[in-house]
Coordinates of C-alpha atoms (C1' of nucleotides) in Angstrom, one line a residue:
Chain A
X1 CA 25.5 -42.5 12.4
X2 CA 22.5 -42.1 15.1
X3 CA 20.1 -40.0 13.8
X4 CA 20.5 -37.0 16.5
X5 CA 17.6 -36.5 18.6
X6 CA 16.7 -32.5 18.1
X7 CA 14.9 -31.0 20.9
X8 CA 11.8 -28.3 19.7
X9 CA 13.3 -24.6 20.1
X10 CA 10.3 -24.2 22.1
X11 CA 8.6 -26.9 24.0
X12 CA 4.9 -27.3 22.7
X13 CA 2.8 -24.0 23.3
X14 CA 0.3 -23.8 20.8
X15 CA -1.1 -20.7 21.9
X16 CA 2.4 -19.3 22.2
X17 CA 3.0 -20.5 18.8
X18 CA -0.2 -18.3 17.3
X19 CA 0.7 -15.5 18.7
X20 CA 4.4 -15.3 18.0
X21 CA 3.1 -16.5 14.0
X22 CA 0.8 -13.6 14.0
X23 CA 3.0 -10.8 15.5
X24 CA 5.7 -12.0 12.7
X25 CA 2.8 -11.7 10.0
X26 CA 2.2 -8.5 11.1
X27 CA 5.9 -7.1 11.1
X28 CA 6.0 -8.9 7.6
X29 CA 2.7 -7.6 6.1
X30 CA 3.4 -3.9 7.0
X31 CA 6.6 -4.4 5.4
X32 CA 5.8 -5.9 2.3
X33 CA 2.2 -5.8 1.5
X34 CA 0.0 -8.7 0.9
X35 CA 1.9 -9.5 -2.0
X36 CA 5.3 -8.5 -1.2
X37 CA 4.9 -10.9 2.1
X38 CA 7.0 -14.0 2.4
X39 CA 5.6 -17.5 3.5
X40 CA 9.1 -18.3 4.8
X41 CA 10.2 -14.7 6.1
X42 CA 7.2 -14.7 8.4
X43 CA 8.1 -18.4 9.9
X44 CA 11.5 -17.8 10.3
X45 CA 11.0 -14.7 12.4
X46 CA 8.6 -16.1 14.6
X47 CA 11.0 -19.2 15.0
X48 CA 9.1 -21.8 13.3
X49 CA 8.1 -24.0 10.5
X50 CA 6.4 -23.0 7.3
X51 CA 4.0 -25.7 8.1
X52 CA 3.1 -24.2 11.6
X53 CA 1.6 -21.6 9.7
X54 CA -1.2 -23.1 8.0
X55 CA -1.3 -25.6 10.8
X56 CA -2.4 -23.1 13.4
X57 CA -4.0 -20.2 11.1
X58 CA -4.4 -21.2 7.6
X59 CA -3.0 -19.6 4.1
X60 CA -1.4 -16.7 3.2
X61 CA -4.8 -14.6 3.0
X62 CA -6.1 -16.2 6.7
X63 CA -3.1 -15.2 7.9
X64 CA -3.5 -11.9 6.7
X65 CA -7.3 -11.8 8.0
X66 CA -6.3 -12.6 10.9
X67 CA -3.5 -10.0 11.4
X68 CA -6.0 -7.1 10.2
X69 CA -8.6 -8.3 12.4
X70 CA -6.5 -8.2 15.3
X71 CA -5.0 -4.8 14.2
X72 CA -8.6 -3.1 14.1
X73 CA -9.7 -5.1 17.4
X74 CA -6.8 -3.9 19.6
X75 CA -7.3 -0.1 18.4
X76 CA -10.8 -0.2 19.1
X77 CA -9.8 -1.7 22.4
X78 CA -7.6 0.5 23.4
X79 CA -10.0 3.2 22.5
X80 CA -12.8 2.2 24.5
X81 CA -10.2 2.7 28.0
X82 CA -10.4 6.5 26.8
X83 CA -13.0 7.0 29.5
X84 CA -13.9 10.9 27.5
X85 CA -17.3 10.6 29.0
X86 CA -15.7 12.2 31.8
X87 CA -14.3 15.1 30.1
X88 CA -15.4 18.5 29.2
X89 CA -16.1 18.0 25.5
X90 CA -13.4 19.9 24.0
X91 CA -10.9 18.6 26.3
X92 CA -13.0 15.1 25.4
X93 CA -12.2 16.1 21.9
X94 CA -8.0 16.6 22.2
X95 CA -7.9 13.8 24.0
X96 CA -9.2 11.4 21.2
X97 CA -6.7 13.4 19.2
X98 CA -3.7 12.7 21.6
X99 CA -4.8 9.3 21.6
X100 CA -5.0 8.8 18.0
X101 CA -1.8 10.7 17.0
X102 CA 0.1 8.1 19.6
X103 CA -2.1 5.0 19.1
X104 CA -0.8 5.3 15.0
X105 CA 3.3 6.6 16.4
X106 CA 3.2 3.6 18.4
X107 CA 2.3 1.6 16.1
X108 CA 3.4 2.2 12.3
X109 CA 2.5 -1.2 11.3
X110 CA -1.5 -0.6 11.5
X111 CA -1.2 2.4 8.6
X112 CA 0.9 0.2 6.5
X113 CA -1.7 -2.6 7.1
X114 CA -4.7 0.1 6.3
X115 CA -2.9 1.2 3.4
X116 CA -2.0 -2.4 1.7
X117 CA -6.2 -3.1 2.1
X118 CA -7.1 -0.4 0.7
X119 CA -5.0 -0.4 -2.2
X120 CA -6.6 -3.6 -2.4
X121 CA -9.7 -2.0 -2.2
X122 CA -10.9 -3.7 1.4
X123 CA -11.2 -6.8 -0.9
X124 CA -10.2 -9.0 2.0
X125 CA -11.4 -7.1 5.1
X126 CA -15.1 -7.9 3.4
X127 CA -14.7 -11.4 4.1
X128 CA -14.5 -10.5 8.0
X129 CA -17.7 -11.0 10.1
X130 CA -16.2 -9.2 13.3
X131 CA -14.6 -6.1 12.4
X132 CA -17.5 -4.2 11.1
X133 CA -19.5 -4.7 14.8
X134 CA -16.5 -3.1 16.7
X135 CA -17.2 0.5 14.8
X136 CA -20.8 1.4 15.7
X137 CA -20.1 1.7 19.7
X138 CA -17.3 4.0 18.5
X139 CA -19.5 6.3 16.2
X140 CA -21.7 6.7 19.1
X141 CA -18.6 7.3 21.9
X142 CA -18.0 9.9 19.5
X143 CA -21.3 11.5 18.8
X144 CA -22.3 11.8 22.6
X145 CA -19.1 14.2 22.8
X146 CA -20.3 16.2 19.8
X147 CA -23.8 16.6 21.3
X148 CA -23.1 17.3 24.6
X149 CA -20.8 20.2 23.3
X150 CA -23.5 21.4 21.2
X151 CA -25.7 20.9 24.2
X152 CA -23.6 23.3 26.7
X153 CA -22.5 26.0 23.7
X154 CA -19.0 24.7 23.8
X155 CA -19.0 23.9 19.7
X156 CA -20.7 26.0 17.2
X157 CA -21.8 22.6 15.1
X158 CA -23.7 19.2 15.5
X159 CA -20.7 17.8 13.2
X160 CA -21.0 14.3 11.8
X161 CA -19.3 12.0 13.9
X162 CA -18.1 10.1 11.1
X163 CA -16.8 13.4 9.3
X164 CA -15.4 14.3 12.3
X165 CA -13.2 10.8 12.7
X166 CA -12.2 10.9 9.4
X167 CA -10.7 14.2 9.8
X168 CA -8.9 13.2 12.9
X169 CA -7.9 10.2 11.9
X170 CA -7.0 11.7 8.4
X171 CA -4.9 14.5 9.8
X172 CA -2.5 12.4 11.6
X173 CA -2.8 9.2 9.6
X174 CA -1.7 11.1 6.5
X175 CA 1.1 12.9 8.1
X176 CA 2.7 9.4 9.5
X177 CA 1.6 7.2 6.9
X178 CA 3.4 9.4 4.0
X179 CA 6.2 10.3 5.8
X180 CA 8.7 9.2 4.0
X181 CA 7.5 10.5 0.8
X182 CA 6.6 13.6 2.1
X183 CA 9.9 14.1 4.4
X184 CA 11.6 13.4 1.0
X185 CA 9.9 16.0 -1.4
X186 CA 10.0 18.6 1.5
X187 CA 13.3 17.9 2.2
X188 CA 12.7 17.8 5.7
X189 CA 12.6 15.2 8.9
X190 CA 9.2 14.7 10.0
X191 CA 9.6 12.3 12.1
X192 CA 12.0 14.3 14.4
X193 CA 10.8 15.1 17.9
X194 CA 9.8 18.7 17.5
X195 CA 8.1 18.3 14.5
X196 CA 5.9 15.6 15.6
X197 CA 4.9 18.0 18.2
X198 CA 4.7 20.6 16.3
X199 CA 2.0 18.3 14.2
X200 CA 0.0 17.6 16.7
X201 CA -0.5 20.9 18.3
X202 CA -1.6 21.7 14.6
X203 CA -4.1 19.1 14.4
X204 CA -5.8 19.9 17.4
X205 CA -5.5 23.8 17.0
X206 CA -7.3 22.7 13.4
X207 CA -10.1 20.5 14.8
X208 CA -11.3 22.9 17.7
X209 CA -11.2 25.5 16.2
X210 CA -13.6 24.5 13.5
X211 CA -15.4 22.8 16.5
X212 CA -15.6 25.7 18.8
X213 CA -15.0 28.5 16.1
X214 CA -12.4 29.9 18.5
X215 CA -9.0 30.8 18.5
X216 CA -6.2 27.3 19.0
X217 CA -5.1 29.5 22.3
X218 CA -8.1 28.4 24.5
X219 CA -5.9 24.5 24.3
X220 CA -5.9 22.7 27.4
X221 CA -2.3 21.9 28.5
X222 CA -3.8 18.4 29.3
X223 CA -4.2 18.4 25.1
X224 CA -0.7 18.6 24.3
X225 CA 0.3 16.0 26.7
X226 CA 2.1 13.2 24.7
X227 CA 2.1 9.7 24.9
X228 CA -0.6 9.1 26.9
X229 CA 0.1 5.6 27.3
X230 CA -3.4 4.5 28.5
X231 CA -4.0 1.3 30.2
Chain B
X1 CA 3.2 -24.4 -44.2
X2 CA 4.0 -20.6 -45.6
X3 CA 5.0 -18.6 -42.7
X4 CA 2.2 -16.0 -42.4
X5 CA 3.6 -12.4 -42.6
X6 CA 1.8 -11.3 -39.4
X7 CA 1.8 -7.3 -39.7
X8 CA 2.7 -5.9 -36.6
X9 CA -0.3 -4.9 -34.0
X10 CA 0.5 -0.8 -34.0
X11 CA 2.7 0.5 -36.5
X12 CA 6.7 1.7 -36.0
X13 CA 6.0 4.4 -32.8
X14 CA 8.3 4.5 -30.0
X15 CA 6.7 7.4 -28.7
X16 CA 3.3 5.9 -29.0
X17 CA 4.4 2.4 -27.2
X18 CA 6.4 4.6 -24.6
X19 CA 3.1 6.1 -23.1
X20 CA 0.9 2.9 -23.6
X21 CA 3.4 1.1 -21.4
X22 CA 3.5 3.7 -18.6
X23 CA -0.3 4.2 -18.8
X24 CA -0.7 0.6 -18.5
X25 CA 2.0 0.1 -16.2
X26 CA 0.0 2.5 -13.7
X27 CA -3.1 1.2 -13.4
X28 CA -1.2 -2.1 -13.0
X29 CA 0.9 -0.9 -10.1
X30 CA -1.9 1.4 -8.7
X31 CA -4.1 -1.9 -8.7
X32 CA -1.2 -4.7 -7.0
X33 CA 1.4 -2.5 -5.8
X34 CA 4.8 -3.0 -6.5
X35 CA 5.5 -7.0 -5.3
X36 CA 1.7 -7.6 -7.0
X37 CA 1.6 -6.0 -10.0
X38 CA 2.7 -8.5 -13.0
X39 CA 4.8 -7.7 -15.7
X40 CA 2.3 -9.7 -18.2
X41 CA -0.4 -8.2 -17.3
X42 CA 1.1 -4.9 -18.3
X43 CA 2.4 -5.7 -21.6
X44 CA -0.9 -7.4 -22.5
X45 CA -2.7 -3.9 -21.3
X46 CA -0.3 -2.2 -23.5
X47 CA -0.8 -4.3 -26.7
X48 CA 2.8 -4.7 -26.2
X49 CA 5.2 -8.0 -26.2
X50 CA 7.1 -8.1 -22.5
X51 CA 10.4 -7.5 -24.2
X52 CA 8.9 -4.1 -25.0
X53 CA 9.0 -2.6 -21.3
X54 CA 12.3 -3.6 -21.3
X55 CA 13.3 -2.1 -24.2
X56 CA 11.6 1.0 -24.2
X57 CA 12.0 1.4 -20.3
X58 CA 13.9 -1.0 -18.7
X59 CA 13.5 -3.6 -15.7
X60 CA 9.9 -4.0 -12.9
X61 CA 11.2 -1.3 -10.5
X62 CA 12.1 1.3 -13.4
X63 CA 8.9 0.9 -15.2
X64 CA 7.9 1.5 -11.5
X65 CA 9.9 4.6 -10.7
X66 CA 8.9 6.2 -14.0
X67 CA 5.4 6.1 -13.3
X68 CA 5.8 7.3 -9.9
X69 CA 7.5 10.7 -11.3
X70 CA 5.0 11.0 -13.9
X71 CA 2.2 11.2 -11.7
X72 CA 4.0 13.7 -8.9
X73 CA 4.8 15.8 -12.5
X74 CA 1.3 15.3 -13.6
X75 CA 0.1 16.8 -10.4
X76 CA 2.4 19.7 -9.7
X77 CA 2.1 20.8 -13.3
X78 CA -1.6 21.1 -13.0
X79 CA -1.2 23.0 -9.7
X80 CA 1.0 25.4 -11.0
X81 CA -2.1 26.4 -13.5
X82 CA -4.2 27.5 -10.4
X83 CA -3.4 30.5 -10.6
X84 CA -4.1 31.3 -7.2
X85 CA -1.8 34.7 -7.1
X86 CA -4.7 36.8 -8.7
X87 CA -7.0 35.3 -5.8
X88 CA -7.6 36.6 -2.4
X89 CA -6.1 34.4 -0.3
X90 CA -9.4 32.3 1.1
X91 CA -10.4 32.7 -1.9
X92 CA -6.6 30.5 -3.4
X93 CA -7.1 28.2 -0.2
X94 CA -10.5 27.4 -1.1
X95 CA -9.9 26.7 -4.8
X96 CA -6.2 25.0 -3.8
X97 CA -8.1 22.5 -1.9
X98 CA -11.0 22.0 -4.1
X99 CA -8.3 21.4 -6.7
X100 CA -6.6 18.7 -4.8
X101 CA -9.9 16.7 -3.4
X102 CA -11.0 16.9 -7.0
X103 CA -7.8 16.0 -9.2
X104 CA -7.5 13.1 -6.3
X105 CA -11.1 12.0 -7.2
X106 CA -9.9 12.1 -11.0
X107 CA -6.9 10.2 -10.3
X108 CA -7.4 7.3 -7.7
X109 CA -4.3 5.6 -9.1
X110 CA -2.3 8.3 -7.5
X111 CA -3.4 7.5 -4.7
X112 CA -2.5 4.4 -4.6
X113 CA 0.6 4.6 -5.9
X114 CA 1.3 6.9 -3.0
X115 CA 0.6 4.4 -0.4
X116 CA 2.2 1.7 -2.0
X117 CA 5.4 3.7 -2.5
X118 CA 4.7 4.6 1.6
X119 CA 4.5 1.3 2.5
X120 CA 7.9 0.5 1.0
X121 CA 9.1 3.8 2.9
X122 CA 10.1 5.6 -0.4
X123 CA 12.4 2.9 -1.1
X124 CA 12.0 3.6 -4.7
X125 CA 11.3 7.4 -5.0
X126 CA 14.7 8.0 -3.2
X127 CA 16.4 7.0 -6.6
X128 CA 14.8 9.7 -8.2
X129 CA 16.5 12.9 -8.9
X130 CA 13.9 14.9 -10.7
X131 CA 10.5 14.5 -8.2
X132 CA 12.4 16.5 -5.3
X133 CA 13.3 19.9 -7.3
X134 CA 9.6 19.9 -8.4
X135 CA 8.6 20.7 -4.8
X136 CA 10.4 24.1 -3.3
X137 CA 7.8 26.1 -5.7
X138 CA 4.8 24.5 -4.9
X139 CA 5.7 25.1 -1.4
X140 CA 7.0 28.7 -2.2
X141 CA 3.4 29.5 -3.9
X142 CA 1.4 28.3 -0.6
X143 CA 3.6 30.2 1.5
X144 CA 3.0 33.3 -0.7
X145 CA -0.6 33.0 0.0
X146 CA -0.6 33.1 3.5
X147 CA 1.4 35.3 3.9
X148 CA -0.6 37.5 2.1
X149 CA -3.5 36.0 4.0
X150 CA -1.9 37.7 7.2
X151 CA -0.8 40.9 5.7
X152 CA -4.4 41.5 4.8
X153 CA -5.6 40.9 8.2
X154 CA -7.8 37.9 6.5
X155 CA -5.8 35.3 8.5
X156 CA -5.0 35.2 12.4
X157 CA -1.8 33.0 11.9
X158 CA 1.3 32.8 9.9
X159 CA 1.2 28.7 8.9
X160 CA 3.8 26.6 8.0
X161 CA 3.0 26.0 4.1
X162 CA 4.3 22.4 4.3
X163 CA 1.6 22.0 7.6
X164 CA -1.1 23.5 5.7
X165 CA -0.8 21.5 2.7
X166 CA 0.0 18.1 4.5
X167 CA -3.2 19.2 6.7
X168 CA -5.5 19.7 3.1
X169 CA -3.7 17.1 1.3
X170 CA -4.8 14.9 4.6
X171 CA -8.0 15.8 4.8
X172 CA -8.3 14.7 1.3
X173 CA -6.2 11.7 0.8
X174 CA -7.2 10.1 4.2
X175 CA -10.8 10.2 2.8
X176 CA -10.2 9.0 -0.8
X177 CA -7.9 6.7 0.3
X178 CA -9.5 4.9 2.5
X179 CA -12.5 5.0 1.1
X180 CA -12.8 1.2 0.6
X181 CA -12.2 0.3 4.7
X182 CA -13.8 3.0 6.2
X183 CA -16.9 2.8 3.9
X184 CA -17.0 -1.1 5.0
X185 CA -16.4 -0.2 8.7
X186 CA -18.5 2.7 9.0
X187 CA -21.5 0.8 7.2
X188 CA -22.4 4.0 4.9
X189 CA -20.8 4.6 0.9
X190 CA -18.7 7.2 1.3
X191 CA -18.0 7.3 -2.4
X192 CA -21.7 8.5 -3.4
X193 CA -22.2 11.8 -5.1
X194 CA -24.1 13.2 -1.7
X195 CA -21.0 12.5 0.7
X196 CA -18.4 13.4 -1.8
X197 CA -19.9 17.1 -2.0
X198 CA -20.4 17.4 1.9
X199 CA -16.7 15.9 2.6
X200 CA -15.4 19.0 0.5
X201 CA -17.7 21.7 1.9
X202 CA -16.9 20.0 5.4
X203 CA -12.6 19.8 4.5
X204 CA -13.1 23.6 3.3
X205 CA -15.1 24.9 6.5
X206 CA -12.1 23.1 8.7
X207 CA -9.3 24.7 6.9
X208 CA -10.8 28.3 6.7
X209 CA -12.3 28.4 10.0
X210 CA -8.5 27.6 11.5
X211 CA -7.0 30.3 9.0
X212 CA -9.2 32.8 9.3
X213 CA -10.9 31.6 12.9
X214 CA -14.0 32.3 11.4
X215 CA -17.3 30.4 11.2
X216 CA -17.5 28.6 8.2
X217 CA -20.4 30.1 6.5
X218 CA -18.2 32.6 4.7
X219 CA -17.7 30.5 2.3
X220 CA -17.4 31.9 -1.2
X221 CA -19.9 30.0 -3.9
X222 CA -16.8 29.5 -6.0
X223 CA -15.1 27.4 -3.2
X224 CA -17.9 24.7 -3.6
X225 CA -17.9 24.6 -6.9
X226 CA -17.1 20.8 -8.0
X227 CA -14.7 19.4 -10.6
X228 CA -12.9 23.0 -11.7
X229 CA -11.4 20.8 -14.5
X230 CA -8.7 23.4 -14.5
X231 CA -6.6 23.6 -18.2
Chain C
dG1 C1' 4.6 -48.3 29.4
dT2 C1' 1.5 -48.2 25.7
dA3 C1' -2.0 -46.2 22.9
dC4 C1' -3.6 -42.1 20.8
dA5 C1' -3.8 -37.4 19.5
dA6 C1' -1.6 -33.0 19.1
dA7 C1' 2.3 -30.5 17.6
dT8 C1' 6.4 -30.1 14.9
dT9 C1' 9.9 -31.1 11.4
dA10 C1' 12.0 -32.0 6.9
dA11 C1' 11.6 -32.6 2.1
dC12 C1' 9.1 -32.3 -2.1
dT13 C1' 5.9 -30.5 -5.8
dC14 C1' 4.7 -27.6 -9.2
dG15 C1' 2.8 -23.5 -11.2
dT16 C1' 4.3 -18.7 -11.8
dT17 C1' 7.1 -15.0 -13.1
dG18 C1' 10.9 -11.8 -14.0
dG19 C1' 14.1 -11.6 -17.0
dA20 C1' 17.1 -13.3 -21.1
dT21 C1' 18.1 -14.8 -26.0
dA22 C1' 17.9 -14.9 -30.6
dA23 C1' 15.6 -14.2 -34.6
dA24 C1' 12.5 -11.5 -37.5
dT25 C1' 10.6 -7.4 -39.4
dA26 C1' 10.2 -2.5 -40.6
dC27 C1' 12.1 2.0 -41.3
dT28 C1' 15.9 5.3 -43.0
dC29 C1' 19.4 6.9 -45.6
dC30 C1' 22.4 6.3 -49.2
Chain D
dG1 C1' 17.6 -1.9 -53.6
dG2 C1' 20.7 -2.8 -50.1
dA3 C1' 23.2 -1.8 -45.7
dG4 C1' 22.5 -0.7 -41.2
dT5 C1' 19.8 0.3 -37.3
dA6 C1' 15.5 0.6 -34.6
dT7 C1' 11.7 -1.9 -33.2
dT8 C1' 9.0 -6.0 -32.5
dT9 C1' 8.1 -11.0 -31.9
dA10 C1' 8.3 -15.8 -30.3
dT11 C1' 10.5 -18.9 -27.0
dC12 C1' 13.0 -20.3 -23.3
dC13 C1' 14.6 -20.9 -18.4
dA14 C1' 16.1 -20.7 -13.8
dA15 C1' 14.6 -19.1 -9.4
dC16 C1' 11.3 -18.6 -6.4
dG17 C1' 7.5 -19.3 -3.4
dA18 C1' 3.0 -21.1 -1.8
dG19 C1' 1.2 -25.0 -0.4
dT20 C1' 1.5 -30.4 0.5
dT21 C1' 2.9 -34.9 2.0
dA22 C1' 4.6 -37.9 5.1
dA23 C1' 7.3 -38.9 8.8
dT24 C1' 8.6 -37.8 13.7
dT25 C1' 8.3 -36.2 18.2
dT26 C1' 6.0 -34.9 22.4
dG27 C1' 2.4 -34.8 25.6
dT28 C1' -1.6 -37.2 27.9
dA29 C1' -4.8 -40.6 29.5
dC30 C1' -5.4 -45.1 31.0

DNA sequence: GTACAAATTAACTCGTTGGATAAATACTCC
DNA sequence: GGAGTATTTATCCAACGAGTTAATTTGTAC
C-alpha cells in the first residue's frame, strides 16, 4: 500500500501557529485552571500537534506564562487608548469604570486567569520580567485624574490611586468573576441584560459619590454608555 | 518474623477522622484547586490511610462539595451572630463589613475555594441542596437594615440588599483575593498590617458615603475597630 | 534539483494518581 | 469470649497525561 502523502491542515505559518496555540491555551486555562488544563485539549483546538506546543512556546507552565502575560499586556493596552486626560475628571473617572466593567464582560477568560494565579498565589506571574513595568504608567494615568479633581474641587479626597483601582476593579471583577456562585445562592440571573446594567450604574453611583461626596444623580449620561468598544 | 501488632495511629473515632479529613481536605483544595489538589496529600495531612476519605466521605469531588458547604455554613452562621438588628443602621453596615473583611482575612481558604469553585462556574455547588436555603435570610437581614436605614432618614436610597452585599463582599474579596497579583503588579505589600487597616477604613468610607451621601468622616470608632472576633 | 534548515507528524515512555480490593483489627453487644 | 459489624491498613492497577524521540515533510538558497 503507498504510504498516502498527507498535506498539513495549514500550510507552514509559524507565527499563525503561536497565536492560534496561545488563543487555545487561553480558552483552555480559563476553563480549567493550571492544573485542570489539558496538553492535548489545548492542541487539538488550535488544530495542531502536541509537539507544536513546546516546539513554538515551551511546557505546560511557559505556555501558561505566556497566556497571562499576554492577558495583562492587552488590558493595559487597551487601557492606554482611554485618552481620560481629556475628560472632566469625574466623567474621566466613569469612563475608566465603563471601560473596566466591559473590558472584564468581554472578556471572561482574563478573571478566570486572575483567579487560577492567585489561588496559586502569583507563584508563576513572579517569574515574568514584563508584566510588572506595564502597571506604573497606569497608577500615574490614574493619579493625574485624582489630582486634577482635587485640584478644580470636583472630589472631596486625594484618594490613593491604587485604592482607588482596586475598588473599581474589585466592584465589577467580583460581581463577574462569582457569578455563578452568587447567581446560584441568590437565586437570581446576574448575568441578564438589565441586571448588568443595573450593576454598573451601581458601581459608578458608588465610586463618585465617595469621590465627589455627592449624590449618584449628578451621572453623566456619557457614564452609563455601554460597551464602549474603544479602538 | 512476628508480625508486629501496629496499634492504630488515633484510636476508634469516626467523628474525630470525619473533621480531620475535611479540615485537611480544605486547605488542600484551597491551595490546588480542584484538578490540583491530590488525594494523598490529604490523607497524609489527616493522619489518615486514602481508603479513609472514601469511606468516611466518599469520592475527589464529594470530599470537594462537602468542604465547599461547610465553609458557606461556617460563614453564614457566624453572620447570623452579628447582631446587627439592635444597631443603627450605619452603625450594622459598618460592623457587617468589618465582619466580612475580617472573617475573610481569618479564613483565606474561603477565598480560594470561592474562586476555584468560580472558575469551574459552580459546576460542583449546583449539586448541593443545602448551601442555597442558607441565603434568603442573610439577604432578608441586609434588607431589613436598610430599610430601616431609609425610614430613619439616615440613608438617601432604598438598595438592593443582594447589590449592597456583592458591592462589600467585592470590595473585600477583590482585595484579599488578589492580594498575591496585585501586590506583585502594583510593586507595594498589600498584605502588611498598615494597608490592611486603611483598605477597611477606605471600603467603610465608600459604602457609607453612597448610603448615607455623606462625607466619610462620620465614622463611628466602633466601625474601625479590627478583628471583632465575634462568638 | 539538491542541500540544509525549519516546521510538522506519529508513536512511545514513564511517572503519577484516583480509585478498587481484600485482609486485618478494634469495638459492641450478647 | 465469641459473633458481627465498624473502622482501619496495606497493596494493587488501569488510565491518564506531560513530555520525548525520531522520522517526515515543506520551504529556501544556491
Amino acid at each position: 500500500m503507498k504510504k498516502a502523502k498527507r498535506a498539513a491542515k495549514w500550510p507552514r505559518d509559524p507565527e499563525g501557529m503561536r497565536i492560534r496555540i496561545l488563543e487555545a491555551a487561553k480558552k483552555e486555562f480559563a476553563a480549567y485552571g493550571l492544573a485542570g488544563a489539558r496538553i492535548d485539549r489545548i492542541a487539538a483546538e488550535a488544530d495542531a500537534n502536541k509537539r507544536m506546543l513546546y516546539y513554538h512556546v515551551g511546557n505546560k507552565e511557559d505556555l501558561y506564562l505566556a497566556v497571562l502575560e499576554a492577558a495583562y499586556e492587552k488590558i493595559r493596552a487597551e487601557e492606554r487608548g482611554l485618552d481620560l486626560e481629556h475628560l472632566d475628571p469625574s466623567a474621566a473617572i466613569a469612563r475608566l469604570i465603563d471601560f473596566t466593567w466591559n473590558y472584564f464582560i468581554r472578556n471572561p477568560e482574563f478573571l478566570a486567569l486572575l483567579n487560577t494565579e492567585n489561588v496559586a498565589k502569583a507563584r508563576n506571574l513572579k517569574r515574568s520580567t514584563k508584566v510588572k513595568s506595564m502597571h506604573s504608567p497606569f497608577v500615574e494615568m490614574i493619579r493625574t485624574i485624582v489630582d486634577r479633581g482635587v485640584k478644580t474641587g470636583e472630589f472631596r479626597v486625594a484618594m490613593d490611586p491604587v485604592q482607588l483601582y482596586i475598588s473599581i476593579a474589585g466592584l465589577c471583577f467580583f460581581y463577574l468573576s462569582n457569578s455563578a456562585t452568587l447567581s446560584f445562592i441568590f437565586g437570581r440571573d446576574l448575568l441578564k441584560k438589565d441586571a448588568k446594567e443595573e450593576r454598573l450604574e451601581h458601581v459608578i453611583m458608588l465610586v463618585l459619590a465617595a469621590l465627589t461626596g455627592r449624590s449618584g444623580a449628578t451621572l453623566t449620561p456619557m457614564a452609563t454608555a455601554h460597551d464602549s468598544h474603544l479602538a
